[in-house]
Amino acid sequence: MMSIKSPHETPSPSDRHVRVAIADDHPLLLAGLVHELQGQADIRIVGTASNSTVLVELLEKHPVDVVISDYAMPGGSHGDGVTLFNLLRQRFPSVRLIALTMMSNADVIRALLAQGVSCILSKADPLEYLTTALYAALAGKRYLSPSIEAVVQKHGIQGGGSSSRTRHLSTRELEVVRLYVSGFTISEIARRLDRSKQTVSTQKMSAMRKLGITRDADLIKYGIEEQLTSQSAEQHYEVKRRPAPDASKS
């Protein structure tokens, strides 16, 4: 993999502790990430977060060198996915970012790389890759865990090629489709992305037109086939589809 030089020199880990913030909405995985790093003498975990609201508050209060964050992390006021990573890059430009994801959709990975997130780890890979990714991020280098690298090579992301129809979508359209096929309503998506309902609806329709899809059911099917949903989002969708309890039987 090619290295990308940092535009400015970063402090050497030997000079002081590397200050790390970790965000994930799965308590067990969050605990595993903390456990993987906390035993290392030159790494200090500044704090953890379960959503984007807590993460941004943490970064506003404490100096952090590297953020390790889940890609799909519902519930926060700053959204998740590319929207969150773009916000983090703009508001905290000196902080290095590492994205964690269960998604293997080539265009999601492409969108992250295009946003300057050059260290991406799959949750399907062992946690042992986390430390390597951390130091690569700190040095301004690119690091992809094996599962992510396999997707990059398979779809020719470095060369700009992709067999997915999703490549025709803009970053904003991709985020709308990702959330919609995960079971969120237009109103919920508008709140999460801080856009008007009309804007979200227009972006959804534009995405469907580019994908050659006319029915919502087919859009959801396409999103599942293209692995645009995460475990958290799928659980959200299952809850919404579950029939309400019959009060007469209780």
PDB file of N, CA, C and O in Angstrom, residues 116-160:
ATOM      1  N   GLY A 116     -10.680  11.631   3.085  1.00  0.00           N
ATOM      2  CA  GLY A 116      -9.389  11.731   3.757  1.00  0.00           C
ATOM      3  C   GLY A 116      -9.215  10.791   4.920  1.00  0.00           C
ATOM      4  O   GLY A 116      -8.246  10.895   5.675  1.00  0.00           O
ATOM      5  N   VAL A 117     -10.153   9.849   5.099  1.00  0.00           N
ATOM      6  CA  VAL A 117     -10.012   8.838   6.149  1.00  0.00           C
ATOM      7  C   VAL A 117      -9.224   7.677   5.548  1.00  0.00           C
ATOM      8  O   VAL A 117      -9.780   6.844   4.840  1.00  0.00           O
ATOM      9  N   SER A 118      -7.937   7.643   5.819  1.00  0.00           N
ATOM     10  CA  SER A 118      -7.062   6.688   5.134  1.00  0.00           C
ATOM     11  C   SER A 118      -6.747   5.455   5.959  1.00  0.00           C
ATOM     12  O   SER A 118      -6.010   4.582   5.510  1.00  0.00           O
ATOM     13  N   CYS A 119      -7.297   5.361   7.178  1.00  0.00           N
ATOM     14  CA  CYS A 119      -7.127   4.165   8.001  1.00  0.00           C
ATOM     15  C   CYS A 119      -8.503   3.580   8.294  1.00  0.00           C
ATOM     16  O   CYS A 119      -9.311   4.204   9.000  1.00  0.00           O
ATOM     17  N   ILE A 120      -8.767   2.407   7.740  1.00  0.00           N
ATOM     18  CA  ILE A 120     -10.089   1.783   7.857  1.00  0.00           C
ATOM     19  C   ILE A 120      -9.914   0.334   8.289  1.00  0.00           C
ATOM     20  O   ILE A 120      -9.135  -0.407   7.678  1.00  0.00           O
ATOM     21  N   LEU A 121     -10.639  -0.054   9.321  1.00  0.00           N
ATOM     22  CA  LEU A 121     -10.564  -1.418   9.826  1.00  0.00           C
ATOM     23  C   LEU A 121     -11.925  -2.084   9.746  1.00  0.00           C
ATOM     24  O   LEU A 121     -12.950  -1.463  10.048  1.00  0.00           O
ATOM     25  N   SER A 122     -11.934  -3.348   9.338  1.00  0.00           N
ATOM     26  CA  SER A 122     -13.167  -4.125   9.353  1.00  0.00           C
ATOM     27  C   SER A 122     -13.328  -4.787  10.715  1.00  0.00           C
ATOM     28  O   SER A 122     -12.361  -5.317  11.281  1.00  0.00           O
ATOM     29  N   LYS A 123     -14.538  -4.769  11.237  1.00  0.00           N
ATOM     30  CA  LYS A 123     -14.802  -5.444  12.501  1.00  0.00           C
ATOM     31  C   LYS A 123     -14.723  -6.959  12.362  1.00  0.00           C
ATOM     32  O   LYS A 123     -14.691  -7.680  13.363  1.00  0.00           O
ATOM     33  N   ALA A 124     -14.681  -7.424  11.110  1.00  0.00           N
ATOM     34  CA  ALA A 124     -14.541  -8.862  10.877  1.00  0.00           C
ATOM     35  C   ALA A 124     -13.098  -9.321  11.060  1.00  0.00           C
ATOM     36  O   ALA A 124     -12.829 -10.514  11.163  1.00  0.00           O
ATOM     37  N   ASP A 125     -12.164  -8.376  11.080  1.00  0.00           N
ATOM     38  CA  ASP A 125     -10.744  -8.705  11.255  1.00  0.00           C
ATOM     39  C   ASP A 125     -10.374  -8.679  12.735  1.00  0.00           C
ATOM     40  O   ASP A 125     -11.025  -7.990  13.533  1.00  0.00           O
ATOM     41  N   PRO A 126      -9.321  -9.414  13.133  1.00  0.00           N
ATOM     42  CA  PRO A 126      -8.898  -9.423  14.538  1.00  0.00           C
ATOM     43  C   PRO A 126      -8.500  -8.032  15.027  1.00  0.00           C
ATOM     44  O   PRO A 126      -8.016  -7.197  14.254  1.00  0.00           O
ATOM     45  N   LEU A 127      -8.670  -7.803  16.325  1.00  0.00           N
ATOM     46  CA  LEU A 127      -8.327  -6.515  16.914  1.00  0.00           C
ATOM     47  C   LEU A 127      -6.819  -6.245  16.893  1.00  0.00           C
ATOM     48  O   LEU A 127      -6.395  -5.118  17.149  1.00  0.00           O
ATOM     49  N   GLU A 128      -6.034  -7.252  16.595  1.00  0.00           N
ATOM     50  CA  GLU A 128      -4.580  -7.075  16.599  1.00  0.00           C
ATOM     51  C   GLU A 128      -4.115  -6.057  15.556  1.00  0.00           C
ATOM     52  O   GLU A 128      -3.002  -5.534  15.650  1.00  0.00           O
ATOM     53  N   TYR A 129      -4.965  -5.758  14.569  1.00  0.00           N
ATOM     54  CA  TYR A 129      -4.587  -4.770  13.560  1.00  0.00           C
ATOM     55  C   TYR A 129      -4.773  -3.339  14.057  1.00  0.00           C
ATOM     56  O   TYR A 129      -4.340  -2.386  13.407  1.00  0.00           O
ATOM     57  N   LEU A 130      -5.426  -3.189  15.208  1.00  0.00           N
ATOM     58  CA  LEU A 130      -5.768  -1.859  15.686  1.00  0.00           C
ATOM     59  C   LEU A 130      -4.537  -1.015  15.997  1.00  0.00           C
ATOM     60  O   LEU A 130      -4.469   0.157  15.627  1.00  0.00           O
ATOM     61  N   THR A 131      -3.558  -1.604  16.663  1.00  0.00           N
ATOM     62  CA  THR A 131      -2.364  -0.843  17.040  1.00  0.00           C
ATOM     63  C   THR A 131      -1.601  -0.371  15.813  1.00  0.00           C
ATOM     64  O   THR A 131      -1.130   0.764  15.749  1.00  0.00           O
ATOM     65  N   THR A 132      -1.471  -1.256  14.821  1.00  0.00           N
ATOM     66  CA  THR A 132      -0.781  -0.871  13.583  1.00  0.00           C
ATOM     67  C   THR A 132      -1.494   0.297  12.908  1.00  0.00           C
ATOM     68  O   THR A 132      -0.869   1.252  12.450  1.00  0.00           O
ATOM     69  N   ALA A 133      -2.822   0.218  12.865  1.00  0.00           N
ATOM     70  CA  ALA A 133      -3.601   1.293  12.259  1.00  0.00           C
ATOM     71  C   ALA A 133      -3.433   2.595  13.026  1.00  0.00           C
ATOM     72  O   ALA A 133      -3.353   3.674  12.434  1.00  0.00           O
ATOM     73  N   LEU A 134      -3.352   2.502  14.342  1.00  0.00           N
ATOM     74  CA  LEU A 134      -3.214   3.695  15.167  1.00  0.00           C
ATOM     75  C   LEU A 134      -1.923   4.438  14.837  1.00  0.00           C
ATOM     76  O   LEU A 134      -1.927   5.660  14.652  1.00  0.00           O
ATOM     77  N   TYR A 135      -0.808   3.712  14.765  1.00  0.00           N
ATOM     78  CA  TYR A 135       0.465   4.370  14.483  1.00  0.00           C
ATOM     79  C   TYR A 135       0.560   4.822  13.029  1.00  0.00           C
ATOM     80  O   TYR A 135       1.214   5.823  12.725  1.00  0.00           O
ATOM     81  N   ALA A 136      -0.115   4.104  12.135  1.00  0.00           N
ATOM     82  CA  ALA A 136      -0.162   4.561  10.741  1.00  0.00           C
ATOM     83  C   ALA A 136      -0.925   5.880  10.656  1.00  0.00           C
ATOM     84  O   ALA A 136      -0.503   6.821   9.977  1.00  0.00           O
ATOM     85  N   ALA A 137      -2.045   5.964  11.364  1.00  0.00           N
ATOM     86  CA  ALA A 137      -2.834   7.200  11.372  1.00  0.00           C
ATOM     87  C   ALA A 137      -2.034   8.340  11.973  1.00  0.00           C
ATOM     88  O   ALA A 137      -2.033   9.465  11.457  1.00  0.00           O
ATOM     89  N   LEU A 138      -1.337   8.069  13.059  1.00  0.00           N
ATOM     90  CA  LEU A 138      -0.547   9.090  13.739  1.00  0.00           C
ATOM     91  C   LEU A 138       0.551   9.631  12.824  1.00  0.00           C
ATOM     92  O   LEU A 138       0.875  10.820  12.863  1.00  0.00           O
ATOM     93  N   ALA A 139       1.090   8.755  11.973  1.00  0.00           N
ATOM     94  CA  ALA A 139       2.159   9.152  11.063  1.00  0.00           C
ATOM     95  C   ALA A 139       1.634   9.712   9.743  1.00  0.00           C
ATOM     96  O   ALA A 139       2.407  10.056   8.852  1.00  0.00           O
ATOM     97  N   GLY A 140       0.302   9.767   9.601  1.00  0.00           N
ATOM     98  CA  GLY A 140      -0.267  10.278   8.361  1.00  0.00           C
ATOM     99  C   GLY A 140      -0.183   9.300   7.213  1.00  0.00           C
ATOM    100  O   GLY A 140      -0.177   9.698   6.048  1.00  0.00           O
ATOM    101  N   LYS A 141      -0.133   8.012   7.522  1.00  0.00           N
ATOM    102  CA  LYS A 141      -0.030   6.987   6.487  1.00  0.00           C
ATOM    103  C   LYS A 141      -1.358   6.257   6.313  1.00  0.00           C
ATOM    104  O   LYS A 141      -2.252   6.358   7.148  1.00  0.00           O
ATOM    105  N   ARG A 142      -1.446   5.539   5.236  1.00  0.00           N
ATOM    106  CA  ARG A 142      -2.660   4.781   4.934  1.00  0.00           C
ATOM    107  C   ARG A 142      -2.539   3.365   5.477  1.00  0.00           C
ATOM    108  O   ARG A 142      -1.493   2.729   5.359  1.00  0.00           O
ATOM    109  N   TYR A 143      -3.635   2.881   6.080  1.00  0.00           N
ATOM    110  CA  TYR A 143      -3.657   1.495   6.547  1.00  0.00           C
ATOM    111  C   TYR A 143      -5.059   0.937   6.424  1.00  0.00           C
ATOM    112  O   TYR A 143      -6.025   1.517   6.941  1.00  0.00           O
ATOM    113  N   LEU A 144      -5.173  -0.196   5.755  1.00  0.00           N
ATOM    114  CA  LEU A 144      -6.439  -0.899   5.598  1.00  0.00           C
ATOM    115  C   LEU A 144      -6.270  -2.312   6.134  1.00  0.00           C
ATOM    116  O   LEU A 144      -5.308  -2.995   5.802  1.00  0.00           O
ATOM    117  N   SER A 145      -7.204  -2.747   6.973  1.00  0.00           N
ATOM    118  CA  SER A 145      -7.127  -4.114   7.477  1.00  0.00           C
ATOM    119  C   SER A 145      -7.388  -5.084   6.322  1.00  0.00           C
ATOM    120  O   SER A 145      -7.900  -4.687   5.267  1.00  0.00           O
ATOM    121  N   PRO A 146      -7.020  -6.356   6.480  1.00  0.00           N
ATOM    122  CA  PRO A 146      -7.103  -7.304   5.351  1.00  0.00           C
ATOM    123  C   PRO A 146      -8.448  -7.355   4.639  1.00  0.00           C
ATOM    124  O   PRO A 146      -8.496  -7.386   3.403  1.00  0.00           O
ATOM    125  N   SER A 147      -9.553  -7.372   5.373  1.00  0.00           N
ATOM    126  CA  SER A 147     -10.868  -7.455   4.723  1.00  0.00           C
ATOM    127  C   SER A 147     -11.174  -6.214   3.904  1.00  0.00           C
ATOM    128  O   SER A 147     -11.757  -6.297   2.819  1.00  0.00           O
ATOM    129  N   ILE A 148     -10.774  -5.044   4.413  1.00  0.00           N
ATOM    130  CA  ILE A 148     -10.984  -3.799   3.682  1.00  0.00           C
ATOM    131  C   ILE A 148     -10.072  -3.744   2.461  1.00  0.00           C
ATOM    132  O   ILE A 148     -10.495  -3.353   1.366  1.00  0.00           O
ATOM    133  N   GLU A 149      -8.838  -4.155   2.633  1.00  0.00           N
ATOM    134  CA  GLU A 149      -7.899  -4.171   1.511  1.00  0.00           C
ATOM    135  C   GLU A 149      -8.388  -5.099   0.404  1.00  0.00           C
ATOM    136  O   GLU A 149      -8.242  -4.788  -0.793  1.00  0.00           O
ATOM    137  N   ALA A 150      -9.005  -6.218   0.780  1.00  0.00           N
ATOM    138  CA  ALA A 150      -9.532  -7.147  -0.216  1.00  0.00           C
ATOM    139  C   ALA A 150     -10.629  -6.504  -1.043  1.00  0.00           C
ATOM    140  O   ALA A 150     -10.711  -6.699  -2.262  1.00  0.00           O
ATOM    141  N   VAL A 151     -11.497  -5.714  -0.383  1.00  0.00           N
ATOM    142  CA  VAL A 151     -12.566  -5.009  -1.103  1.00  0.00           C
ATOM    143  C   VAL A 151     -11.964  -3.973  -2.045  1.00  0.00           C
ATOM    144  O   VAL A 151     -12.397  -3.831  -3.196  1.00  0.00           O
ATOM    145  N   VAL A 152     -10.961  -3.253  -1.562  1.00  0.00           N
ATOM    146  CA  VAL A 152     -10.298  -2.234  -2.385  1.00  0.00           C
ATOM    147  C   VAL A 152      -9.695  -2.856  -3.645  1.00  0.00           C
ATOM    148  O   VAL A 152      -9.856  -2.333  -4.751  1.00  0.00           O
ATOM    149  N   GLN A 153      -9.032  -3.990  -3.467  1.00  0.00           N
ATOM    150  CA  GLN A 153      -8.401  -4.652  -4.606  1.00  0.00           C
ATOM    151  C   GLN A 153      -9.449  -5.247  -5.549  1.00  0.00           C
ATOM    152  O   GLN A 153      -9.324  -5.135  -6.777  1.00  0.00           O
ATOM    153  N   LYS A 154     -10.478  -5.853  -4.984  1.00  0.00           N
ATOM    154  CA  LYS A 154     -11.507  -6.499  -5.806  1.00  0.00           C
ATOM    155  C   LYS A 154     -12.228  -5.500  -6.688  1.00  0.00           C
ATOM    156  O   LYS A 154     -12.528  -5.768  -7.857  1.00  0.00           O
ATOM    157  N   HIS A 155     -12.518  -4.320  -6.147  1.00  0.00           N
ATOM    158  CA  HIS A 155     -13.304  -3.332  -6.882  1.00  0.00           C
ATOM    159  C   HIS A 155     -12.452  -2.250  -7.534  1.00  0.00           C
ATOM    160  O   HIS A 155     -12.995  -1.311  -8.110  1.00  0.00           O
ATOM    161  N   GLY A 156     -11.146  -2.388  -7.422  1.00  0.00           N
ATOM    162  CA  GLY A 156     -10.269  -1.433  -8.076  1.00  0.00           C
ATOM    163  C   GLY A 156     -10.498  -0.009  -7.611  1.00  0.00           C
ATOM    164  O   GLY A 156     -10.484   0.920  -8.414  1.00  0.00           O
ATOM    165  N   ILE A 157     -10.706   0.170  -6.315  1.00  0.00           N
ATOM    166  CA  ILE A 157     -11.010   1.500  -5.798  1.00  0.00           C
ATOM    167  C   ILE A 157      -9.863   2.471  -6.036  1.00  0.00           C
ATOM    168  O   ILE A 157     -10.080   3.622  -6.392  1.00  0.00           O
ATOM    169  N   GLN A 158      -8.631   2.000  -5.906  1.00  0.00           N
ATOM    170  CA  GLN A 158      -7.488   2.887  -6.117  1.00  0.00           C
ATOM    171  C   GLN A 158      -7.431   3.392  -7.545  1.00  0.00           C
ATOM    172  O   GLN A 158      -6.988   4.502  -7.809  1.00  0.00           O
ATOM    173  N   GLY A 159      -7.919   2.562  -8.465  1.00  0.00           N
ATOM    174  CA  GLY A 159      -7.904   2.958  -9.864  1.00  0.00           C
ATOM    175  C   GLY A 159      -9.168   3.644 -10.307  1.00  0.00           C
ATOM    176  O   GLY A 159      -9.301   4.050 -11.456  1.00  0.00           O
ATOM    177  N   GLY A 160     -10.140   3.752  -9.381  1.00  0.00           N
ATOM    178  CA  GLY A 160     -11.370   4.474  -9.690  1.00  0.00           C
ATOM    179  C   GLY A 160     -12.475   3.598 -10.246  1.00  0.00           C
ATOM    180  O   GLY A 160     -13.562   4.067 -10.512  1.00  0.00           O
TER     181      GLY A 160
END
